[in-house]
PDB file of C-alpha atoms in Angstrom:
ATOM      1  CA  MET P 186       7.563 -19.437  34.241  1.00 60.00           C
ATOM      2  CA  LYS P 187       4.546 -19.863  31.948  1.00 75.00           C
ATOM      3  CA  LYS P 188       4.537 -18.072  28.597  1.00 72.00           C
ATOM      4  CA  ILE P 189       1.790 -15.563  29.491  1.00 81.00           C
ATOM      5  CA  LYS P 190       3.524 -14.717  32.785  1.00 92.00           C
ATOM      6  CA  LYS P 191       6.740 -14.166  30.854  1.00 95.00           C
ATOM      7  CA  ASP P 192       4.890 -11.900  28.450  1.00 97.00           C
ATOM      8  CA  TYR P 193       3.717  -9.671  31.301  1.00 97.00           C
ATOM      9  CA  TYR P 194       7.188  -9.691  32.847  1.00 97.00           C
ATOM     10  CA  TRP P 195       8.944  -8.645  29.647  1.00 98.00           C
ATOM     11  CA  MET P 196       6.269  -6.072  28.768  1.00 98.00           C
ATOM     12  CA  GLN P 197       6.870  -4.402  32.139  1.00 98.00           C
ATOM     13  CA  LYS P 198      10.527  -4.077  31.127  1.00 98.00           C
ATOM     14  CA  ALA P 199       9.484  -2.581  27.771  1.00 98.00           C
ATOM     15  CA  ILE P 200       7.275  -0.071  29.613  1.00 98.00           C
ATOM     16  CA  PHE P 201      10.320   1.013  31.615  1.00 97.00           C
ATOM     17  CA  LEU P 202      12.132   1.680  28.320  1.00 98.00           C
ATOM     18  CA  ALA P 203       9.126   3.626  27.015  1.00 98.00           C
ATOM     19  CA  LYS P 204       9.332   5.856  30.086  1.00 96.00           C
ATOM     20  CA  ASN P 205      13.025   6.348  29.338  1.00 95.00           C
ATOM     21  CA  ALA P 206      12.092   7.563  25.846  1.00 95.00           C
ATOM     22  CA  GLN P 207       9.533   9.917  27.359  1.00 94.00           C
ATOM     23  CA  ASP P 208      12.145  11.357  29.740  1.00 94.00           C
ATOM     24  CA  LYS P 209      14.277  12.140  26.688  1.00 94.00           C
ATOM     25  CA  GLY P 210      11.404  13.922  24.897  1.00 93.00           C
ATOM     26  CA  GLU P 211      10.734  11.060  22.490  1.00 95.00           C
ATOM     27  CA  ILE P 212       7.385   9.369  21.898  1.00 96.00           C
ATOM     28  CA  PRO P 213       7.275   6.766  24.702  1.00 97.00           C
ATOM     29  CA  ILE P 214       7.666   3.410  23.002  1.00 98.00           C
ATOM     30  CA  GLY P 215       9.968   0.691  24.309  1.00 98.00           C
ATOM     31  CA  SER P 216      11.047  -2.625  22.846  1.00 99.00           C
ATOM     32  CA  LEU P 217      13.001  -5.758  23.843  1.00 98.00           C
ATOM     33  CA  LEU P 218      14.268  -8.830  22.033  1.00 99.00           C
ATOM     34  CA  ILE P 219      14.363 -12.171  23.850  1.00 99.00           C
ATOM     35  CA  TYR P 220      16.328 -15.237  22.747  1.00 98.00           C
ATOM     36  CA  LYS P 221      16.325 -18.477  24.744  1.00 96.00           C
ATOM     37  CA  ASN P 222      14.616 -16.688  27.658  1.00 95.00           C
ATOM     38  CA  LYS P 223      17.382 -14.073  27.757  1.00 98.00           C
ATOM     39  CA  LEU P 224      17.208 -10.363  27.003  1.00 99.00           C
ATOM     40  CA  ILE P 225      19.623  -9.790  24.118  1.00 99.00           C
ATOM     41  CA  ALA P 226      18.617  -6.328  22.865  1.00 99.00           C
ATOM     42  CA  SER P 227      16.460  -3.383  23.797  1.00 99.00           C
ATOM     43  CA  GLY P 228      15.590   0.039  22.509  1.00 98.00           C
ATOM     44  CA  TRP P 229      13.245   2.959  22.671  1.00 98.00           C
ATOM     45  CA  ASN P 230      12.040   5.547  20.191  1.00 97.00           C
ATOM     46  CA  GLN P 231      14.886   7.862  19.140  1.00 97.00           C
ATOM     47  CA  PRO P 232      13.908   9.652  15.898  1.00 97.00           C
ATOM     48  CA  ILE P 233      14.386  13.111  17.425  1.00 95.00           C
ATOM     49  CA  ALA P 234      17.749  12.422  19.077  1.00 96.00           C
ATOM     50  CA  LYS P 235      19.135  10.556  16.063  1.00 97.00           C
ATOM     51  CA  HIS P 236      17.566  12.854  13.424  1.00 98.00           C
ATOM     52  CA  ASP P 237      16.325   9.637  11.845  1.00 98.00           C
ATOM     53  CA  PRO P 238      12.678   8.975  10.981  1.00 97.00           C
ATOM     54  CA  CYS P 239      13.442   5.238  11.009  1.00 98.00           C
ATOM     55  CA  ALA P 240      14.799   5.182  14.589  1.00 98.00           C
ATOM     56  CA  HIS P 241      11.692   3.544  16.011  1.00 98.00           C
ATOM     57  CA  ALA P 242      12.067   1.378  19.126  1.00 98.00           C
ATOM     58  CA  GLU P 243      11.654  -1.815  17.107  1.00 99.00           C
ATOM     59  CA  ILE P 244      14.303  -0.878  14.534  1.00 99.00           C
ATOM     60  CA  ILE P 245      16.809   0.079  17.240  1.00 98.00           C
ATOM     61  CA  THR P 246      16.139  -3.256  18.972  1.00 99.00           C
ATOM     62  CA  LEU P 247      16.353  -5.344  15.788  1.00 99.00           C
ATOM     63  CA  ARG P 248      19.686  -3.763  14.871  1.00 98.00           C
ATOM     64  CA  ALA P 249      21.095  -4.461  18.337  1.00 99.00           C
ATOM     65  CA  GLY P 250      19.749  -8.022  18.186  1.00 99.00           C
ATOM     66  CA  GLY P 251      21.452  -8.607  14.849  1.00 99.00           C
ATOM     67  CA  GLN P 252      24.733  -7.388  16.294  1.00 99.00           C
ATOM     68  CA  TYR P 253      24.346  -9.623  19.344  1.00 98.00           C
ATOM     69  CA  LEU P 254      23.536 -12.749  17.317  1.00 98.00           C
ATOM     70  CA  GLN P 255      25.903 -11.777  14.491  1.00 98.00           C
ATOM     71  CA  ASN P 256      23.109 -12.522  12.055  1.00 98.00           C
ATOM     72  CA  TYR P 257      20.488 -10.507  10.215  1.00 98.00           C
ATOM     73  CA  ARG P 258      18.034 -13.361  10.769  1.00 98.00           C
ATOM     74  CA  LEU P 259      16.687 -13.269  14.298  1.00 98.00           C
ATOM     75  CA  VAL P 260      15.099 -16.724  14.241  1.00 98.00           C
ATOM     76  CA  ASN P 261      13.579 -18.102  17.456  1.00 98.00           C
ATOM     77  CA  THR P 262      13.335 -14.685  19.067  1.00 99.00           C
ATOM     78  CA  THR P 263      10.412 -12.833  20.610  1.00 98.00           C
ATOM     79  CA  LEU P 264      10.057  -9.087  20.168  1.00 99.00           C
ATOM     80  CA  TYR P 265       8.156  -7.131  22.817  1.00 99.00           C
ATOM     81  CA  VAL P 266       7.009  -3.599  22.043  1.00 99.00           C
ATOM     82  CA  THR P 267       4.680  -1.291  23.953  1.00 99.00           C
ATOM     83  CA  LEU P 268       2.770  -0.162  20.834  1.00 98.00           C
ATOM     84  CA  GLU P 269       1.600  -2.170  17.846  1.00 98.00           C
ATOM     85  CA  PRO P 270       4.268  -1.821  15.129  1.00 99.00           C
ATOM     86  CA  CYS P 271       3.784   0.453  12.133  1.00 98.00           C
ATOM     87  CA  ILE P 272       4.155  -0.876   8.589  1.00 97.00           C
ATOM     88  CA  MET P 273       7.871   0.030   8.417  1.00 98.00           C
ATOM     89  CA  CYS P 274       8.664  -1.820  11.637  1.00 98.00           C
ATOM     90  CA  SER P 275       6.409  -4.726  10.687  1.00 98.00           C
ATOM     91  CA  GLY P 276       8.319  -5.108   7.429  1.00 97.00           C
ATOM     92  CA  ALA P 277      11.614  -5.153   9.325  1.00 98.00           C
ATOM     93  CA  ILE P 278      10.209  -7.727  11.762  1.00 98.00           C
ATOM     94  CA  LEU P 279       9.237  -9.964   8.845  1.00 97.00           C
ATOM     95  CA  HIS P 280      12.623  -9.595   7.146  1.00 97.00           C
ATOM     96  CA  ALA P 281      14.407 -10.386  10.422  1.00 98.00           C
ATOM     97  CA  ARG P 282      12.389 -13.609  10.706  1.00 98.00           C
ATOM     98  CA  ILE P 283      11.293 -12.893  14.261  1.00 98.00           C
ATOM     99  CA  SER P 284       9.297 -15.887  15.503  1.00 98.00           C
ATOM    100  CA  ARG P 285       6.941 -14.099  17.862  1.00 98.00           C
ATOM    101  CA  LEU P 286       5.711 -10.534  18.351  1.00 98.00           C
ATOM    102  CA  VAL P 287       4.068  -9.388  21.580  1.00 98.00           C
ATOM    103  CA  TYR P 288       2.779  -5.827  21.746  1.00 98.00           C
ATOM    104  CA  GLY P 289       0.945  -3.717  24.294  1.00 98.00           C
ATOM    105  CA  ALA P 290      -1.404  -0.995  23.040  1.00 98.00           C
ATOM    106  CA  HIS P 291      -3.197  -1.253  19.719  1.00 98.00           C
ATOM    107  CA  ASP P 292      -2.424   1.542  17.240  1.00 97.00           C
ATOM    108  CA  TYR P 293      -5.617   2.492  15.436  1.00 96.00           C
ATOM    109  CA  LYS P 294      -3.821   5.064  13.251  1.00 96.00           C
ATOM    110  CA  THR P 295      -0.828   3.166  11.860  1.00 96.00           C
ATOM    111  CA  GLY P 296      -0.876  -0.325  13.392  1.00 97.00           C
ATOM    112  CA  ALA P 297       0.190  -3.000  10.912  1.00 97.00           C
ATOM    113  CA  ALA P 298      -0.416  -6.059  13.102  1.00 96.00           C
ATOM    114  CA  GLY P 299      -4.194  -5.997  12.861  1.00 94.00           C
ATOM    115  CA  SER P 300      -5.549  -2.573  13.844  1.00 95.00           C
ATOM    116  CA  VAL P 301      -5.263  -0.796  10.472  1.00 96.00           C
ATOM    117  CA  MET P 302      -3.837  -3.643   8.399  1.00 94.00           C
ATOM    118  CA  ASN P 303      -2.165  -6.966   9.092  1.00 95.00           C
ATOM    119  CA  VAL P 304       1.011  -7.542   7.124  1.00 95.00           C
ATOM    120  CA  PHE P 305       1.812 -10.623   9.201  1.00 95.00           C
ATOM    121  CA  HIS P 306      -1.094 -12.588   7.770  1.00 92.00           C
ATOM    122  CA  HIS P 307      -0.999 -11.400   4.185  1.00 91.00           C
ATOM    123  CA  PRO P 308      -1.319 -14.451   1.889  1.00 91.00           C
ATOM    124  CA  LYS P 309       1.635 -13.393  -0.294  1.00 92.00           C
ATOM    125  CA  ILE P 310       4.077 -13.069   2.611  1.00 91.00           C
ATOM    126  CA  ASN P 311       6.223 -16.194   2.957  1.00 89.00           C
ATOM    127  CA  HIS P 312       7.156 -15.863   6.658  1.00 90.00           C
ATOM    128  CA  ARG P 313       4.633 -16.544   9.403  1.00 92.00           C
ATOM    129  CA  ILE P 314       4.920 -14.986  12.806  1.00 96.00           C
ATOM    130  CA  THR P 315       2.916 -15.523  15.970  1.00 96.00           C
ATOM    131  CA  VAL P 316       1.382 -12.227  17.105  1.00 97.00           C
ATOM    132  CA  LEU P 317      -0.092 -11.499  20.529  1.00 97.00           C
ATOM    133  CA  GLY P 318      -1.468  -8.014  21.104  1.00 97.00           C
ATOM    134  CA  GLY P 319      -2.985  -6.263  24.086  1.00 97.00           C
ATOM    135  CA  ILE P 320      -0.525  -7.336  26.801  1.00 98.00           C
ATOM    136  CA  LEU P 321      -0.677  -4.567  29.436  1.00 98.00           C
ATOM    137  CA  ALA P 322      -2.498  -2.509  26.804  1.00 97.00           C
ATOM    138  CA  ASN P 323      -3.981  -0.060  29.313  1.00 97.00           C
ATOM    139  CA  GLU P 324      -0.615   0.709  30.891  1.00 97.00           C
ATOM    140  CA  CYS P 325       1.094   1.052  27.508  1.00 97.00           C
ATOM    141  CA  GLY P 326      -1.694   3.226  26.128  1.00 96.00           C
ATOM    142  CA  GLU P 327      -1.833   5.432  29.211  1.00 96.00           C
ATOM    143  CA  ILE P 328       1.841   6.376  28.877  1.00 96.00           C
ATOM    144  CA  LEU P 329       1.219   7.483  25.289  1.00 95.00           C
ATOM    145  CA  SER P 330      -2.023   9.315  26.135  1.00 92.00           C
ATOM    146  CA  LEU P 331      -0.406  11.295  28.942  1.00 89.00           C
ATOM    147  CA  PHE P 332       2.608  12.114  26.776  1.00 91.00           C
ATOM    148  CA  PHE P 333       0.466  13.593  23.992  1.00 90.00           C
ATOM    149  CA  LYS P 334      -1.855  15.319  26.457  1.00 88.00           C
ATOM    150  CA  LYS P 335       1.160  17.142  27.946  1.00 83.00           C
ATOM    151  CA  LYS P 336       2.401  17.985  24.429  1.00 78.00           C
ATOM    152  CA  ARG P 337      -0.927  19.594  23.548  1.00 82.00           C
ATOM    153  CA  ILE P 338      -0.874  21.733  26.709  1.00 82.00           C
ATOM    154  CA  LYS P 339       2.560  23.219  25.879  1.00 67.00           C
TER     155      LYS P 339
END
């Protein structure tokens, strides 16, 4: 399977996780970690359920990936997430030494992979990561838009 086809495939799986978050009353963001073409960790937003402002989908996934690999460095992995990571998650991604980040919708309020700022290409950061944004962006964005639209109606 070609890389771009794989990206769409895995993003569809992340969208499923985002819908799971939505069903649980959380902001619908899903994330997966791939190593050697294998899904090794996944997560969705859980700040409300866990009473933890840091329980973003990416953080949940990175923690599970570290446990799976028995290493805090997640070298040669690809992280898929339905929304561009915030600065907290981007910092964790850098510290984990993820090799590649693929995200769906751009986040024009807090996105730290290019929309508001780009921590991944800051000249003082010593780790470089390949970033690909906009994969299934419409689908990822629509889930979030509908979620917040319903919230405003209540």
